[in-house]
mmCIF file of C-alpha atoms and ligand atoms in Angstrom:
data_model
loop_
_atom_site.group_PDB
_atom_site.id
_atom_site.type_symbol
_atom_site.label_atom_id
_atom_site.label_comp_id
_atom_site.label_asym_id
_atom_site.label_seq_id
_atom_site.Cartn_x
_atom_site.Cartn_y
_atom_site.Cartn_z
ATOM 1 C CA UNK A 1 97.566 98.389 96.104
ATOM 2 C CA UNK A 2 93.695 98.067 95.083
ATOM 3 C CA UNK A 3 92.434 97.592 91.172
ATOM 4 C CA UNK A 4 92.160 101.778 91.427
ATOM 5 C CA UNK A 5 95.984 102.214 92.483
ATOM 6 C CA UNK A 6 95.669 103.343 96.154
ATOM 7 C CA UNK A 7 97.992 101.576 99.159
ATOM 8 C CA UNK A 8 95.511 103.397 101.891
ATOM 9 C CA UNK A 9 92.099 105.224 101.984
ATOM 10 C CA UNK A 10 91.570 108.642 102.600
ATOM 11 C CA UNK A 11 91.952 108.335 106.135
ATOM 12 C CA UNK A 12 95.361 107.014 105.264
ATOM 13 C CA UNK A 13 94.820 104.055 108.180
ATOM 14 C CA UNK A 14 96.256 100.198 107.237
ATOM 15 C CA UNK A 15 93.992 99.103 104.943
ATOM 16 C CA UNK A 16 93.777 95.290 104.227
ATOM 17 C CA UNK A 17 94.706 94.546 100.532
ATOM 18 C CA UNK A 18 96.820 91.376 100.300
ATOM 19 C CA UNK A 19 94.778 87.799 99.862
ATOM 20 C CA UNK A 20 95.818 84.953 101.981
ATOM 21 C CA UNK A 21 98.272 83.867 99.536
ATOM 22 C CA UNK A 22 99.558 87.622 99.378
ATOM 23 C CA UNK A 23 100.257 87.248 102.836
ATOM 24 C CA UNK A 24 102.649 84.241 102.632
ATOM 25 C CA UNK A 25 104.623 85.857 99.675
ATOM 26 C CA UNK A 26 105.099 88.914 101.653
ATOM 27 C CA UNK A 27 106.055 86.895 104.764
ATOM 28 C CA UNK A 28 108.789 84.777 102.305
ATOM 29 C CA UNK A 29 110.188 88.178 100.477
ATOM 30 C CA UNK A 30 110.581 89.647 104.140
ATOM 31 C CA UNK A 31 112.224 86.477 105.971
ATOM 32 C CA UNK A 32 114.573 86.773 102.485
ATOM 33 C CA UNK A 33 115.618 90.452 103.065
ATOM 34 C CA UNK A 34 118.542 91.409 105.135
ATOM 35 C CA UNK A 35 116.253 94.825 106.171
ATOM 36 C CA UNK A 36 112.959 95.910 105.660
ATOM 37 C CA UNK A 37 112.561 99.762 104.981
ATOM 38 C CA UNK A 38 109.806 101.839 105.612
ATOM 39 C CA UNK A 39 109.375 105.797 105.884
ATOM 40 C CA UNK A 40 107.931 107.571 108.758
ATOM 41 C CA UNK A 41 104.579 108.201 107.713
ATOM 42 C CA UNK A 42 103.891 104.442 107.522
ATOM 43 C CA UNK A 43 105.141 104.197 111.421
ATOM 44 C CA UNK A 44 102.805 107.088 112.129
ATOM 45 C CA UNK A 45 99.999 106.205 110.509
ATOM 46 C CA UNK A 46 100.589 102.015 110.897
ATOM 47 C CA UNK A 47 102.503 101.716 113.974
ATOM 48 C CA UNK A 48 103.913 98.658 112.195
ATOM 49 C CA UNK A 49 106.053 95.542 113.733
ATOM 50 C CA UNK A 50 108.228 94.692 110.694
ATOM 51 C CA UNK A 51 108.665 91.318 112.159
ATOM 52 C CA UNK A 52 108.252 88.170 110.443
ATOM 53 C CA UNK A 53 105.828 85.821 113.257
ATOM 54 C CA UNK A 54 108.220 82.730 114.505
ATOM 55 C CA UNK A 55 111.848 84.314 113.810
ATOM 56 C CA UNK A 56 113.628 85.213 116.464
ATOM 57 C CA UNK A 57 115.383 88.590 117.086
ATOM 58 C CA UNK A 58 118.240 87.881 115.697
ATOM 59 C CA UNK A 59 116.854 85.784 112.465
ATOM 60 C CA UNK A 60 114.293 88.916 111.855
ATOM 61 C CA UNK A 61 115.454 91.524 109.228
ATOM 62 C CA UNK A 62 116.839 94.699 110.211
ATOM 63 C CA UNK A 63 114.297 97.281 110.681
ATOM 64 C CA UNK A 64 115.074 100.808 109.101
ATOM 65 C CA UNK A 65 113.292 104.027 109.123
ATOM 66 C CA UNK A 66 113.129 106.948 106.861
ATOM 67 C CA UNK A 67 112.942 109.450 109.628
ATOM 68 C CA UNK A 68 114.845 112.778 109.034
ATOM 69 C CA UNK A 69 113.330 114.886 111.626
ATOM 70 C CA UNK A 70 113.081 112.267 114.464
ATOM 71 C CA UNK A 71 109.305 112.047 114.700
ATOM 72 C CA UNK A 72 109.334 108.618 115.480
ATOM 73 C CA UNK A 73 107.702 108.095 119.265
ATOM 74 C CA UNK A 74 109.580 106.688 121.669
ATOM 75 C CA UNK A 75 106.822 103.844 122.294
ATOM 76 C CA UNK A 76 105.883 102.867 117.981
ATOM 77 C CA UNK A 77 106.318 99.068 117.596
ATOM 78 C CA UNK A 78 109.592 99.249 115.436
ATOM 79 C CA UNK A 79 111.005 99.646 118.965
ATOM 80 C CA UNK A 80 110.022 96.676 120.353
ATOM 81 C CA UNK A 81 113.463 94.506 120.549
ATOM 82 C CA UNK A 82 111.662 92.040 118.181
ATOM 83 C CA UNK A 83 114.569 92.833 115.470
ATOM 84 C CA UNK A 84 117.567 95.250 115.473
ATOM 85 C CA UNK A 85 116.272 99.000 114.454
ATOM 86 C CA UNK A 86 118.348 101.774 112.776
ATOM 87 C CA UNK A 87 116.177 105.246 112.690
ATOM 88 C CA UNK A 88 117.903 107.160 109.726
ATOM 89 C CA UNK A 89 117.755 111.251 110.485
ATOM 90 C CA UNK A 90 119.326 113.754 108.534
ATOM 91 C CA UNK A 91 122.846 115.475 110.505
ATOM 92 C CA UNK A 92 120.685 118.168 111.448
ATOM 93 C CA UNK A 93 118.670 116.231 113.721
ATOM 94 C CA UNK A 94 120.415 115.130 117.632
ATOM 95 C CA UNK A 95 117.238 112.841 118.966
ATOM 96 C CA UNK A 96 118.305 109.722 120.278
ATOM 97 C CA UNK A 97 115.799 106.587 120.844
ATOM 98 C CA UNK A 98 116.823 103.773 123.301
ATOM 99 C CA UNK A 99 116.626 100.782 121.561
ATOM 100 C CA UNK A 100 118.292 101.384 118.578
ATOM 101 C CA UNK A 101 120.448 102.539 116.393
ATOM 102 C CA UNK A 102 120.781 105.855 114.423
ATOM 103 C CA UNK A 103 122.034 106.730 111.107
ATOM 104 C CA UNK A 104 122.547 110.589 110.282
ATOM 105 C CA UNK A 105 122.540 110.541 106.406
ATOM 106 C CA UNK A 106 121.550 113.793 104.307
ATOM 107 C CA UNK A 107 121.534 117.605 105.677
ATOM 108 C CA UNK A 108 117.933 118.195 104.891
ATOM 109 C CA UNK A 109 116.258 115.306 103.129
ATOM 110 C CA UNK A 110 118.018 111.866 103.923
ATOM 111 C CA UNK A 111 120.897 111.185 101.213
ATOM 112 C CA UNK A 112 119.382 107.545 100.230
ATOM 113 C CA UNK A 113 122.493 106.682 98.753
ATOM 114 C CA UNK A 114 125.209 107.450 101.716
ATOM 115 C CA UNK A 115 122.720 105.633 103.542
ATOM 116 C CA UNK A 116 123.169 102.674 101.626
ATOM 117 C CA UNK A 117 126.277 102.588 101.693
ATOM 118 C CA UNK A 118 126.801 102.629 105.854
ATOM 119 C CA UNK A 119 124.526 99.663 105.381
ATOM 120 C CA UNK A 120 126.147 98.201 103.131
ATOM 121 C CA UNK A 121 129.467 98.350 105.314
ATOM 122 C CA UNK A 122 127.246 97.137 107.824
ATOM 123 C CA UNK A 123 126.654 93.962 106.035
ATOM 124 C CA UNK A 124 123.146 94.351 104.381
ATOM 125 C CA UNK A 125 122.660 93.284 101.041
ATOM 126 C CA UNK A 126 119.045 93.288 100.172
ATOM 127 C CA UNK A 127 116.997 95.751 101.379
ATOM 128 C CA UNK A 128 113.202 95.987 101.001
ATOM 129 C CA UNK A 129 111.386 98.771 100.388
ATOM 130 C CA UNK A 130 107.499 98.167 102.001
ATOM 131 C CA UNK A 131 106.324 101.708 102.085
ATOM 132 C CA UNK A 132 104.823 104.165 101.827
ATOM 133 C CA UNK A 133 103.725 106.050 98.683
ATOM 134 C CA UNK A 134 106.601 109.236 99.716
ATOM 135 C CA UNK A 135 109.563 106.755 100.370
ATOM 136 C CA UNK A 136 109.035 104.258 97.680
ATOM 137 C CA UNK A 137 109.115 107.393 94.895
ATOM 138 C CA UNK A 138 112.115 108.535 96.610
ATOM 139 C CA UNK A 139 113.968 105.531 96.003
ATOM 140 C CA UNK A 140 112.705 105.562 92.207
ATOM 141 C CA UNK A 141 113.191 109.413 91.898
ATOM 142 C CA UNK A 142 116.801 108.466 92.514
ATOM 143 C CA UNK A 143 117.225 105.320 90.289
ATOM 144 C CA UNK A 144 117.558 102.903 93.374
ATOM 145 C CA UNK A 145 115.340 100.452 92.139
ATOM 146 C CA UNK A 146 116.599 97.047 91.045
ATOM 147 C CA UNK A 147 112.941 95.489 90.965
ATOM 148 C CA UNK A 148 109.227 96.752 92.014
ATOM 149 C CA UNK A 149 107.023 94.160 92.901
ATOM 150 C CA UNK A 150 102.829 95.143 93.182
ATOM 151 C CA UNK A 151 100.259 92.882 94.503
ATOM 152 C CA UNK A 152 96.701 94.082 92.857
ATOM 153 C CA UNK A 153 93.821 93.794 95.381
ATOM 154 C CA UNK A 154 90.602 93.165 94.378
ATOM 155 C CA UNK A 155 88.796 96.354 95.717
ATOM 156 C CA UNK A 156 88.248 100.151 94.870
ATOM 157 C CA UNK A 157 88.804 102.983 97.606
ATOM 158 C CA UNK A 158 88.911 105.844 95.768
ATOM 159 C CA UNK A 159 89.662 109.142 97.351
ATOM 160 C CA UNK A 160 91.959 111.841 95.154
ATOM 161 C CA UNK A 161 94.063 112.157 98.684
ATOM 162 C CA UNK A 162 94.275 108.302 99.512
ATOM 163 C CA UNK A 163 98.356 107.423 99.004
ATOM 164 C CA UNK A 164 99.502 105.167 95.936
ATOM 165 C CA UNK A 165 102.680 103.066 95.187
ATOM 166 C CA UNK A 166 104.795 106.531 94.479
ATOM 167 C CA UNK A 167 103.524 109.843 95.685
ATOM 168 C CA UNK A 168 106.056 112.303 96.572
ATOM 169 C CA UNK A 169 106.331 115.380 94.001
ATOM 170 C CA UNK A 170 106.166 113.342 91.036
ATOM 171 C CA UNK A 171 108.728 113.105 87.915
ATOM 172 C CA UNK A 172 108.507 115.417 85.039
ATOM 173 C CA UNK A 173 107.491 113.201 82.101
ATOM 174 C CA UNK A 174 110.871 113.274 79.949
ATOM 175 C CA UNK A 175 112.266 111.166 83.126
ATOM 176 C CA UNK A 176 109.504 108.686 83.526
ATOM 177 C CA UNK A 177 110.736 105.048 84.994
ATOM 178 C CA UNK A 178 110.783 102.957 82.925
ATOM 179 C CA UNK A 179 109.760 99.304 84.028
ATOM 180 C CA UNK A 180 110.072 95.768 82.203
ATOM 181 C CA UNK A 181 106.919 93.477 83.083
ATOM 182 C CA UNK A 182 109.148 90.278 84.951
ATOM 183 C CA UNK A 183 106.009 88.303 85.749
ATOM 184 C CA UNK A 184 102.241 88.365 86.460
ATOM 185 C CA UNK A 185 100.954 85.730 88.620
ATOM 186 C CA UNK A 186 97.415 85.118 90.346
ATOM 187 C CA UNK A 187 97.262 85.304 93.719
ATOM 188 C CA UNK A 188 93.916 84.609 95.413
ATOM 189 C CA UNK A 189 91.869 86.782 93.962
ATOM 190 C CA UNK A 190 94.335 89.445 93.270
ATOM 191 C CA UNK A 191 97.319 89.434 90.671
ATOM 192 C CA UNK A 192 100.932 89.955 91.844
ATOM 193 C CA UNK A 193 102.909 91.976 89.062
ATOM 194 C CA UNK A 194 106.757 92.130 89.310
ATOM 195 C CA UNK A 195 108.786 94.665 87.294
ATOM 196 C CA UNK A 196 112.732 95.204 86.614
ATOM 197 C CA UNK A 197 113.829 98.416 86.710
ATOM 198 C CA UNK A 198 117.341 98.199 84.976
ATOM 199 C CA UNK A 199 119.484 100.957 86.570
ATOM 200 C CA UNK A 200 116.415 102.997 87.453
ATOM 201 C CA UNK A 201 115.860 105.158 84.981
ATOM 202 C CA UNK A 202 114.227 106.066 81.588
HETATM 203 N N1 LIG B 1 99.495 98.984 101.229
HETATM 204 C C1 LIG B 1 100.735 98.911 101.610
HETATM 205 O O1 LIG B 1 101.440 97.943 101.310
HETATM 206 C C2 LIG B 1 101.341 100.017 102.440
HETATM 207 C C3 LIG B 1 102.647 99.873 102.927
HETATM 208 C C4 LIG B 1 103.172 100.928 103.668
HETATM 209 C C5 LIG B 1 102.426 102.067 103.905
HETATM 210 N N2 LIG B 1 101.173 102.156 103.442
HETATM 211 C C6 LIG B 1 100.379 103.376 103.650
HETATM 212 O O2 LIG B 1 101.130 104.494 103.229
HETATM 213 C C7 LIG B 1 100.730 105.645 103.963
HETATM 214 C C8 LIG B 1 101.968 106.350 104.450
HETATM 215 O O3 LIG B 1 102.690 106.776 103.313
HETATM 216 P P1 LIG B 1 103.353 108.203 103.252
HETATM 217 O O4 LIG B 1 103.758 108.428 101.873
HETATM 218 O O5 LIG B 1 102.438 109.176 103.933
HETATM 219 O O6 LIG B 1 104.577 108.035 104.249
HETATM 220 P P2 LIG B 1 105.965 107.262 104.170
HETATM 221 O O7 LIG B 1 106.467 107.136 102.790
HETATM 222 O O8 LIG B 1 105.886 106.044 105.013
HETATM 223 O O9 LIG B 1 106.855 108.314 104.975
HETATM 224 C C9 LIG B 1 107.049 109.592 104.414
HETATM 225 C C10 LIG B 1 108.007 110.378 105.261
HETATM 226 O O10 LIG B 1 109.260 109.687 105.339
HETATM 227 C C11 LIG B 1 110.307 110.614 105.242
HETATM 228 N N3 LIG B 1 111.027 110.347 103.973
HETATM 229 C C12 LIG B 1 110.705 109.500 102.962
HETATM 230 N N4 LIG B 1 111.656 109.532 101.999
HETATM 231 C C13 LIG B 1 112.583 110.406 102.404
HETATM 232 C C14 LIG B 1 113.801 110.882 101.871
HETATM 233 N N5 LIG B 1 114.305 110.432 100.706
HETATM 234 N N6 LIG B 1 114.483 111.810 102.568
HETATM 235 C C15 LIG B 1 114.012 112.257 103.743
HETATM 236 N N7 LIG B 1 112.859 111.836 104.317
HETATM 237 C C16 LIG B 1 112.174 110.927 103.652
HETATM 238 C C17 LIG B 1 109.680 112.021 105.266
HETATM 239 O O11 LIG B 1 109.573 112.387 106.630
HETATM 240 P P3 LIG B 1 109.317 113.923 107.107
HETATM 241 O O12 LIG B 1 107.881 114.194 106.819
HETATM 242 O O13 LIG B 1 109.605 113.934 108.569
HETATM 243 O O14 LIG B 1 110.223 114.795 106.290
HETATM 244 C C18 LIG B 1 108.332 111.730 104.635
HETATM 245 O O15 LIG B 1 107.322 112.657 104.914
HETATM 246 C C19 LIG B 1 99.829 105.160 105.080
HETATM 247 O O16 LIG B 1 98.501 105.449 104.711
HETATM 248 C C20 LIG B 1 100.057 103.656 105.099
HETATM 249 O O17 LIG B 1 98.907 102.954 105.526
HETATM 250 C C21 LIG B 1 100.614 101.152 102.700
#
């Protein structure tokens, strides 16, 4: 995120935060994660690969996406064959993609937690969430966080619509998160922060 908390600008387009060194951190956290999550505002407004440059298909992580109405086109990157896909809709949605998989998990909103546990009986064991601001608080909102890691960018965007780290409806105070500073470490010119989370909430 930048020094004013925002993972986008108002026109909610990629927006280039990390440092070099950011980068290569991200690049070694992904090539260590069984699957790398993201929700389906990130593929709309990203159109992101989720691939980590030199692994092959099969070394990649498993790409999953938070997608309960099936809104993800046929043609977004995550459907490249550059790594395994699953696109995770709730039961009431039927769209099938062609190169992937699908999950149905939830009736309305996805049930994050039956979800985990198809992948888990489909071998994952780490799973990464990258973004963005909706799907990371829904993972918190539900105590599903084991550790929440934050690189701090050296710039300002501003904008009272831009996304942050957790957007989504927000928690009511008396259930804030809770977090336990892990490490702070300089990276570049930016500052990567990592938090534990204990068993999620306050
Ligand atoms: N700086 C970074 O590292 C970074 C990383 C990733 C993304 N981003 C930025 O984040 C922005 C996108 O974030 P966003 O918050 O708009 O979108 P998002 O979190 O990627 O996706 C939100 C959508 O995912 C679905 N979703 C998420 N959690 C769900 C749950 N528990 N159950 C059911 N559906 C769920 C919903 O889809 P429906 O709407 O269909 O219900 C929801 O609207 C973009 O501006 C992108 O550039 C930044």
């Amino acid at each position: 995120m930048t020094a004013d908390g925002k993972i986008a600008g108002r026109s909610r387009r990629q927006l280039r935060i990390s440092s070099p060194e950011d980068l290569k951190r991200v690049k070694e956290l992904r090539t260590a994660s069984d699957t790398i999550l993201v929700g389906v505002g990130t593929v709309l407004a990203d159109d992101p690969h989720l691939t980590v440059k030199g692994l092959s298909p099969e070394e990649n992580p498993l790409r999953v996406v938070l997608d309960p109405n099936g809104r993800t086109p046929d043609e977004a990157r995550v459907l490249d064959g550059r790594a395994g896909t699953i696109i995770v809709t709730n039961e009431r949605c039927s769209r099938t993609w062609k190169r992937c998989r699908v999950l149905r998990a939830g009736t309305d909103r996805i049930d994050l937690e039956s979800m985990l546990s198809s992948l888990y009986d489909q071998g994952v064991r780490s799973l990464m969430v990258e973004g963005g601001g909706e799907t990371i608080f829904s993972f918190f909102e539900q105590g599903l966080v084991d550790r929440y890691l934050v690189f701090v960018g050296s710039m300002v965007v501003g904008g009272r619509g831009s996304p942050t780290p957790a957007d989504g409806a927000g928690l009511p105070e008396e259930r804030t998160v809770r977090l336990r500073l892990a490490g702070c470490e300089r990276l570049g010119d930016g500052v990567l922060l990592t938090y534990e989370v204990g068993d999620g909430r306050a």
